PDB file of C-alpha atoms and ligand atoms in Angstrom:
ATOM      1  CA  MET A 276       4.852  25.952 -35.445  1.00 42.00           C
ATOM      2  CA  SER A 277       3.908  27.897 -32.315  1.00 42.00           C
ATOM      3  CA  HIS A 278       6.568  28.545 -29.703  1.00 45.00           C
ATOM      4  CA  ASP A 279       4.191  28.782 -26.776  1.00 45.00           C
ATOM      5  CA  HIS A 280       3.261  25.143 -26.489  1.00 41.00           C
ATOM      6  CA  PRO A 281       3.927  23.783 -23.020  1.00 42.00           C
ATOM      7  CA  HIS A 282       7.302  22.054 -22.532  1.00 40.00           C
ATOM      8  CA  HIS A 283       6.018  19.279 -20.330  1.00 41.00           C
ATOM      9  CA  ASP A 284       8.578  16.868 -21.676  1.00 41.00           C
ATOM     10  CA  ASP A 285      11.354  18.784 -19.943  1.00 41.00           C
ATOM     11  CA  ASP A 286       9.903  17.823 -16.561  1.00 46.00           C
ATOM     12  CA  HIS A 287      10.155  14.182 -17.534  1.00 47.00           C
ATOM     13  CA  SER A 288      13.660  14.212 -18.953  1.00 56.00           C
ATOM     14  CA  HIS A 289      14.883  11.855 -16.224  1.00 65.00           C
ATOM     15  CA  LEU A 290      12.258   9.253 -17.072  1.00 68.00           C
ATOM     16  CA  SER A 291      12.652   6.480 -19.604  1.00 73.00           C
ATOM     17  CA  GLU A 292      10.285   6.293 -22.533  1.00 74.00           C
ATOM     18  CA  MET A 293       8.578   3.342 -20.856  1.00 73.00           C
ATOM     19  CA  ASP A 294       8.117   5.296 -17.602  1.00 76.00           C
ATOM     20  CA  ILE A 295       6.563   8.181 -19.503  1.00 77.00           C
ATOM     21  CA  ARG A 296       4.226   5.834 -21.349  1.00 78.00           C
ATOM     22  CA  ILE A 297       3.167   4.154 -18.099  1.00 78.00           C
ATOM     23  CA  ARG A 298       2.544   7.514 -16.428  1.00 79.00           C
ATOM     24  CA  ALA A 299       0.546   8.753 -19.367  1.00 79.00           C
ATOM     25  CA  LEU A 300      -1.496   5.557 -19.449  1.00 78.00           C
ATOM     26  CA  GLU A 301      -2.074   5.675 -15.695  1.00 78.00           C
ATOM     27  CA  SER A 302      -3.238   9.323 -15.773  1.00 79.00           C
ATOM     28  CA  LEU A 303      -5.546   8.543 -18.643  1.00 76.00           C
ATOM     29  CA  LEU A 304      -7.086   5.537 -16.876  1.00 79.00           C
ATOM     30  CA  VAL A 305      -7.507   7.542 -13.665  1.00 76.00           C
ATOM     31  CA  GLU A 306      -9.026  10.453 -15.597  1.00 75.00           C
ATOM     32  CA  LYS A 307     -11.508   8.138 -17.324  1.00 73.00           C
ATOM     33  CA  GLY A 308     -12.430   6.585 -13.992  1.00 77.00           C
ATOM     34  CA  TYR A 309     -11.218   3.092 -14.825  1.00 73.00           C
ATOM     35  CA  ILE A 310      -8.714   2.955 -11.984  1.00 72.00           C
ATOM     36  CA  GLU A 311      -7.859   4.841  -8.813  1.00 75.00           C
ATOM     37  CA  THR A 312      -4.332   6.040  -8.070  1.00 76.00           C
ATOM     38  CA  ALA A 313      -4.616   4.383  -4.674  1.00 75.00           C
ATOM     39  CA  ALA A 314      -5.260   1.011  -6.272  1.00 75.00           C
ATOM     40  CA  VAL A 315      -2.200   1.354  -8.506  1.00 75.00           C
ATOM     41  CA  ASP A 316      -0.089   2.329  -5.485  1.00 75.00           C
ATOM     42  CA  GLU A 317      -1.358  -0.724  -3.647  1.00 75.00           C
ATOM     43  CA  VAL A 318      -0.265  -3.061  -6.440  1.00 75.00           C
ATOM     44  CA  ILE A 319       3.199  -1.495  -6.402  1.00 73.00           C
ATOM     45  CA  GLN A 320       3.305  -1.791  -2.612  1.00 70.00           C
ATOM     46  CA  ILE A 321       2.404  -5.481  -2.816  1.00 71.00           C
ATOM     47  CA  TYR A 322       5.225  -6.182  -5.258  1.00 68.00           C
ATOM     48  CA  GLU A 323       7.706  -4.169  -3.208  1.00 64.00           C
ATOM     49  CA  THR A 324       6.948  -5.670   0.175  1.00 62.00           C
ATOM     50  CA  ARG A 325       4.589  -8.654   0.313  1.00 63.00           C
ATOM     51  CA  ILE A 326       5.615 -10.433  -2.857  1.00 68.00           C
ATOM     52  CA  GLY A 327       9.174  -9.200  -3.084  1.00 82.00           C
ATOM     53  CA  PRO A 328      12.318 -11.317  -2.902  1.00 90.00           C
ATOM     54  CA  ARG A 329      11.157 -13.077   0.285  1.00 91.00           C
ATOM     55  CA  ASN A 330       9.122 -15.429  -1.916  1.00 93.00           C
ATOM     56  CA  GLY A 331      12.229 -16.404  -3.849  1.00 96.00           C
ATOM     57  CA  ALA A 332      14.191 -16.809  -0.613  1.00 96.00           C
ATOM     58  CA  HIS A 333      11.540 -19.246   0.609  1.00 96.00           C
ATOM     59  CA  VAL A 334      11.871 -21.264  -2.632  1.00 97.00           C
ATOM     60  CA  VAL A 335      15.681 -21.342  -2.355  1.00 98.00           C
ATOM     61  CA  ALA A 336      15.726 -22.315   1.338  1.00 98.00           C
ATOM     62  CA  LYS A 337      13.203 -25.096   0.728  1.00 98.00           C
ATOM     63  CA  SER A 338      15.355 -26.450  -2.103  1.00 98.00           C
ATOM     64  CA  TRP A 339      18.403 -26.412   0.218  1.00 98.00           C
ATOM     65  CA  THR A 340      16.611 -28.437   2.893  1.00 98.00           C
ATOM     66  CA  GLU A 341      14.357 -30.751   0.857  1.00 98.00           C
ATOM     67  CA  PRO A 342      16.095 -32.777  -1.901  1.00 97.00           C
ATOM     68  CA  ASP A 343      12.761 -33.888  -3.387  1.00 98.00           C
ATOM     69  CA  PHE A 344      11.659 -30.276  -3.741  1.00 98.00           C
ATOM     70  CA  ALA A 345      15.076 -29.357  -5.192  1.00 98.00           C
ATOM     71  CA  ASN A 346      14.712 -32.062  -7.853  1.00 98.00           C
ATOM     72  CA  TRP A 347      11.190 -30.921  -8.695  1.00 98.00           C
ATOM     73  CA  LEU A 348      12.381 -27.328  -8.914  1.00 98.00           C
ATOM     74  CA  MET A 349      15.107 -28.245 -11.397  1.00 98.00           C
ATOM     75  CA  GLU A 350      12.701 -30.322 -13.490  1.00 98.00           C
ATOM     76  CA  ASP A 351       9.646 -28.077 -13.417  1.00 96.00           C
ATOM     77  CA  ALA A 352      10.224 -24.780 -11.644  1.00 96.00           C
ATOM     78  CA  THR A 353       6.867 -23.372 -12.735  1.00 94.00           C
ATOM     79  CA  ALA A 354       4.953 -26.150 -10.929  1.00 94.00           C
ATOM     80  CA  ALA A 355       7.271 -26.349  -7.890  1.00 96.00           C
ATOM     81  CA  ILE A 356       7.052 -22.577  -7.325  1.00 94.00           C
ATOM     82  CA  HIS A 357       3.298 -22.591  -7.939  1.00 93.00           C
ATOM     83  CA  SER A 358       2.912 -25.264  -5.226  1.00 94.00           C
ATOM     84  CA  LEU A 359       4.101 -22.674  -2.681  1.00 94.00           C
ATOM     85  CA  GLY A 360       1.393 -20.264  -3.805  1.00 90.00           C
ATOM     86  CA  TYR A 361       3.630 -17.953  -5.840  1.00 89.00           C
ATOM     87  CA  THR A 362       1.892 -17.452  -9.106  1.00 80.00           C
ATOM     88  CA  SER A 363       2.738 -15.027 -11.821  1.00 70.00           C
ATOM     89  CA  ARG A 364       0.110 -12.764 -13.261  1.00 65.00           C
ATOM     90  CA  GLN A 365       1.729 -13.036 -16.665  1.00 64.00           C
ATOM     91  CA  GLY A 366       1.729 -16.837 -16.655  1.00 69.00           C
ATOM     92  CA  GLU A 367       5.309 -17.112 -17.823  1.00 79.00           C
ATOM     93  CA  HIS A 368       7.404 -20.244 -17.663  1.00 91.00           C
ATOM     94  CA  MET A 369       9.943 -20.380 -14.810  1.00 95.00           C
ATOM     95  CA  VAL A 370      13.342 -22.057 -15.012  1.00 97.00           C
ATOM     96  CA  ALA A 371      15.549 -22.622 -11.958  1.00 98.00           C
ATOM     97  CA  VAL A 372      19.325 -22.774 -12.409  1.00 98.00           C
ATOM     98  CA  ALA A 373      21.522 -23.895  -9.509  1.00 98.00           C
ATOM     99  CA  ASN A 374      24.951 -22.435  -8.877  1.00 98.00           C
ATOM    100  CA  SER A 375      27.839 -24.763  -8.060  1.00 98.00           C
ATOM    101  CA  ASP A 376      31.638 -24.662  -7.956  1.00 97.00           C
ATOM    102  CA  GLN A 377      31.549 -25.733 -11.618  1.00 98.00           C
ATOM    103  CA  THR A 378      28.969 -23.258 -12.932  1.00 98.00           C
ATOM    104  CA  HIS A 379      27.790 -19.797 -11.939  1.00 98.00           C
ATOM    105  CA  HIS A 380      24.526 -18.560 -13.465  1.00 98.00           C
ATOM    106  CA  LEU A 381      23.764 -14.918 -14.237  1.00 98.00           C
ATOM    107  CA  VAL A 382      20.381 -13.630 -15.399  1.00 98.00           C
ATOM    108  CA  VAL A 383      19.749 -10.660 -17.653  1.00 97.00           C
ATOM    109  CA  CYS A 384      17.079  -9.421 -20.014  1.00 95.00           C
ATOM    110  CA  THR A 385      18.950  -8.014 -22.986  1.00 95.00           C
ATOM    111  CA  LEU A 386      15.792  -6.708 -24.699  1.00 92.00           C
ATOM    112  CA  CYS A 387      14.030  -4.939 -21.851  1.00 88.00           C
ATOM    113  CA  SER A 388      13.553  -5.916 -18.208  1.00 88.00           C
ATOM    114  CA  CYS A 389      11.819  -9.313 -18.052  1.00 91.00           C
ATOM    115  CA  TYR A 390      12.086 -10.460 -14.457  1.00 92.00           C
ATOM    116  CA  PRO A 391      10.406 -13.118 -12.281  1.00 91.00           C
ATOM    117  CA  TRP A 392       8.060 -10.754 -10.410  1.00 86.00           C
ATOM    118  CA  SER A 393       6.200 -13.546  -8.614  1.00 86.00           C
ATOM    119  CA  VAL A 394       9.343 -14.636  -6.761  1.00 92.00           C
ATOM    120  CA  LEU A 395      11.530 -11.517  -6.744  1.00 91.00           C
ATOM    121  CA  GLY A 396       9.112  -8.584  -6.762  1.00 86.00           C
ATOM    122  CA  LEU A 397      10.149  -5.432  -8.608  1.00 83.00           C
ATOM    123  CA  PRO A 398      13.418  -5.483 -10.555  1.00 87.00           C
ATOM    124  CA  PRO A 399      16.258  -3.340  -9.202  1.00 87.00           C
ATOM    125  CA  THR A 400      17.103  -0.222 -11.236  1.00 86.00           C
ATOM    126  CA  TRP A 401      20.443  -1.602 -12.411  1.00 92.00           C
ATOM    127  CA  TYR A 402      18.710  -4.665 -13.911  1.00 94.00           C
ATOM    128  CA  LYS A 403      16.950  -2.354 -16.368  1.00 91.00           C
ATOM    129  CA  SER A 404      20.040  -0.276 -17.183  1.00 91.00           C
ATOM    130  CA  PRO A 405      21.533  -0.508 -20.693  1.00 92.00           C
ATOM    131  CA  PRO A 406      25.116  -0.991 -19.351  1.00 93.00           C
ATOM    132  CA  PHE A 407      24.119  -4.058 -17.323  1.00 95.00           C
ATOM    133  CA  ARG A 408      22.042  -5.493 -20.155  1.00 95.00           C
ATOM    134  CA  SER A 409      24.824  -5.222 -22.715  1.00 94.00           C
ATOM    135  CA  LYS A 410      27.834  -5.998 -20.520  1.00 96.00           C
ATOM    136  CA  ALA A 411      26.226  -9.092 -18.953  1.00 96.00           C
ATOM    137  CA  VAL A 412      26.418 -10.780 -22.350  1.00 96.00           C
ATOM    138  CA  ILE A 413      29.727  -9.375 -23.626  1.00 96.00           C
ATOM    139  CA  ASP A 414      31.686  -9.566 -20.382  1.00 97.00           C
ATOM    140  CA  PRO A 415      29.824 -11.470 -17.653  1.00 97.00           C
ATOM    141  CA  ARG A 416      32.958 -11.892 -15.517  1.00 97.00           C
ATOM    142  CA  GLY A 417      33.466  -8.132 -15.672  1.00 95.00           C
ATOM    143  CA  VAL A 418      29.883  -7.585 -14.478  1.00 96.00           C
ATOM    144  CA  LEU A 419      30.392 -10.036 -11.621  1.00 96.00           C
ATOM    145  CA  HIS A 420      33.612  -8.219 -10.715  1.00 95.00           C
ATOM    146  CA  ASP A 421      31.666  -4.925 -10.650  1.00 94.00           C
ATOM    147  CA  PHE A 422      29.306  -6.570  -8.151  1.00 94.00           C
ATOM    148  CA  GLY A 423      32.230  -7.730  -6.031  1.00 94.00           C
ATOM    149  CA  ILE A 424      32.388 -11.333  -7.206  1.00 95.00           C
ATOM    150  CA  ASP A 425      35.595 -12.767  -8.621  1.00 95.00           C
ATOM    151  CA  LEU A 426      35.159 -16.382  -9.620  1.00 96.00           C
ATOM    152  CA  PRO A 427      38.032 -18.797 -10.199  1.00 96.00           C
ATOM    153  CA  GLU A 428      38.747 -19.569 -13.867  1.00 95.00           C
ATOM    154  CA  THR A 429      37.626 -23.145 -13.175  1.00 97.00           C
ATOM    155  CA  THR A 430      34.056 -21.916 -12.606  1.00 98.00           C
ATOM    156  CA  ALA A 431      32.154 -21.486 -15.875  1.00 98.00           C
ATOM    157  CA  VAL A 432      29.767 -18.533 -16.157  1.00 98.00           C
ATOM    158  CA  GLU A 433      26.436 -19.143 -17.883  1.00 98.00           C
ATOM    159  CA  VAL A 434      24.303 -16.156 -18.860  1.00 98.00           C
ATOM    160  CA  HIS A 435      20.544 -16.593 -19.234  1.00 98.00           C
ATOM    161  CA  ASP A 436      18.574 -14.117 -21.300  1.00 96.00           C
ATOM    162  CA  SER A 437      15.060 -13.697 -19.898  1.00 95.00           C
ATOM    163  CA  THR A 438      12.124 -13.229 -22.185  1.00 90.00           C
ATOM    164  CA  ALA A 439       8.441 -12.536 -21.725  1.00 86.00           C
ATOM    165  CA  GLU A 440       7.887 -16.319 -21.903  1.00 89.00           C
ATOM    166  CA  THR A 441      10.776 -17.655 -19.812  1.00 93.00           C
ATOM    167  CA  ARG A 442      12.177 -16.190 -16.613  1.00 94.00           C
ATOM    168  CA  TYR A 443      14.980 -17.525 -14.449  1.00 97.00           C
ATOM    169  CA  LEU A 444      15.537 -17.993 -10.743  1.00 97.00           C
ATOM    170  CA  VAL A 445      19.134 -18.584  -9.662  1.00 98.00           C
ATOM    171  CA  ILE A 446      19.545 -20.980  -6.736  1.00 98.00           C
ATOM    172  CA  PRO A 447      22.691 -19.747  -4.975  1.00 98.00           C
ATOM    173  CA  GLN A 448      24.992 -22.197  -3.222  1.00 98.00           C
ATOM    174  CA  ARG A 449      24.079 -22.916   0.371  1.00 98.00           C
ATOM    175  CA  PRO A 450      26.610 -21.120   2.585  1.00 98.00           C
ATOM    176  CA  ALA A 451      28.990 -23.240   4.651  1.00 96.00           C
ATOM    177  CA  GLY A 452      28.410 -23.358   8.376  1.00 96.00           C
ATOM    178  CA  THR A 453      24.638 -23.681   8.125  1.00 98.00           C
ATOM    179  CA  ASP A 454      24.245 -27.394   8.901  1.00 96.00           C
ATOM    180  CA  GLY A 455      21.044 -28.107  10.784  1.00 95.00           C
ATOM    181  CA  TRP A 456      19.558 -24.673  10.084  1.00 97.00           C
ATOM    182  CA  SER A 457      15.808 -24.479   9.533  1.00 97.00           C
ATOM    183  CA  ALA A 458      14.504 -23.401   6.143  1.00 96.00           C
ATOM    184  CA  GLU A 459      13.162 -20.234   7.743  1.00 95.00           C
ATOM    185  CA  LYS A 460      16.563 -19.288   9.164  1.00 96.00           C
ATOM    186  CA  LEU A 461      18.282 -20.180   5.886  1.00 97.00           C
ATOM    187  CA  ALA A 462      15.874 -17.941   3.958  1.00 96.00           C
ATOM    188  CA  SER A 463      17.229 -14.945   5.877  1.00 94.00           C
ATOM    189  CA  LEU A 464      20.590 -15.492   4.110  1.00 96.00           C
ATOM    190  CA  VAL A 465      19.096 -15.425   0.624  1.00 95.00           C
ATOM    191  CA  ASN A 466      19.406 -11.882  -0.684  1.00 94.00           C
ATOM    192  CA  ARG A 467      17.732 -10.676  -3.869  1.00 93.00           C
ATOM    193  CA  ASN A 468      20.908 -10.336  -5.946  1.00 95.00           C
ATOM    194  CA  SER A 469      21.950 -13.899  -5.155  1.00 97.00           C
ATOM    195  CA  MET A 470      18.813 -15.041  -7.010  1.00 97.00           C
ATOM    196  CA  ILE A 471      19.814 -13.005 -10.095  1.00 97.00           C
ATOM    197  CA  GLY A 472      23.408 -14.224  -9.917  1.00 98.00           C
ATOM    198  CA  THR A 473      25.109 -10.936  -9.026  1.00 96.00           C
ATOM    199  CA  ALA A 474      25.803 -11.992  -5.429  1.00 96.00           C
ATOM    200  CA  PHE A 475      26.349 -15.031  -3.227  1.00 97.00           C
ATOM    201  CA  ALA A 476      23.958 -15.885  -0.430  1.00 97.00           C
ATOM    202  CA  ASP A 477      24.955 -14.107   2.806  1.00 96.00           C
ATOM    203  CA  ASN A 478      27.575 -15.573   5.061  1.00 95.00           C
ATOM    204  CA  PRO A 479      26.062 -16.835   8.349  1.00 94.00           C
ATOM    205  CA  SER A 480      28.668 -15.080  10.498  1.00 84.00           C
TER     206      SER A 480
HETATM  207 FE1   FE B 743      12.491  -8.077 -21.031  1.00 57.13          FE
END
């Protein structure tokens, strides 16, 4: 075997196998004229900013202020979320799980990085990391502790494993001291991690 073949792989050592595959596929499609780099960048931009976690925050705040919507969301999250105009491109089934003093929900994808893009945008890097994916199942309380959450023993922790077919949206508990707040103002307290289960909604103060 020749020793003068180019060592391109070295330049990509920091990328995951999936990243490399996506890059290769993107270059190929650009080269063949099927897509433009600018168009790909625009899709990423949309998921990072326009779609993003603000969609999920809107869903959560509406469920906090409208009991009928909250009930619908718990019964049929796919339809309730779709009614607000947030539709997934993949057509997956959505399930909403509401946190309470009795139960705290945590979402993970143990196989890869399935994530509810239509309501949360792009997944954070840690969501795709092998340590998070394995520890979330083996030691969910330890993961929550790593994220700064220590729950009382009386609160059960339920872990939900996302798949390509079913993706979860955590409805965090509504923070105290927000009586009479509008849904719009409440949405500003709903951070991304609180909808994955690795944080609480922000404190109003
Ligand atoms: Fe996955």
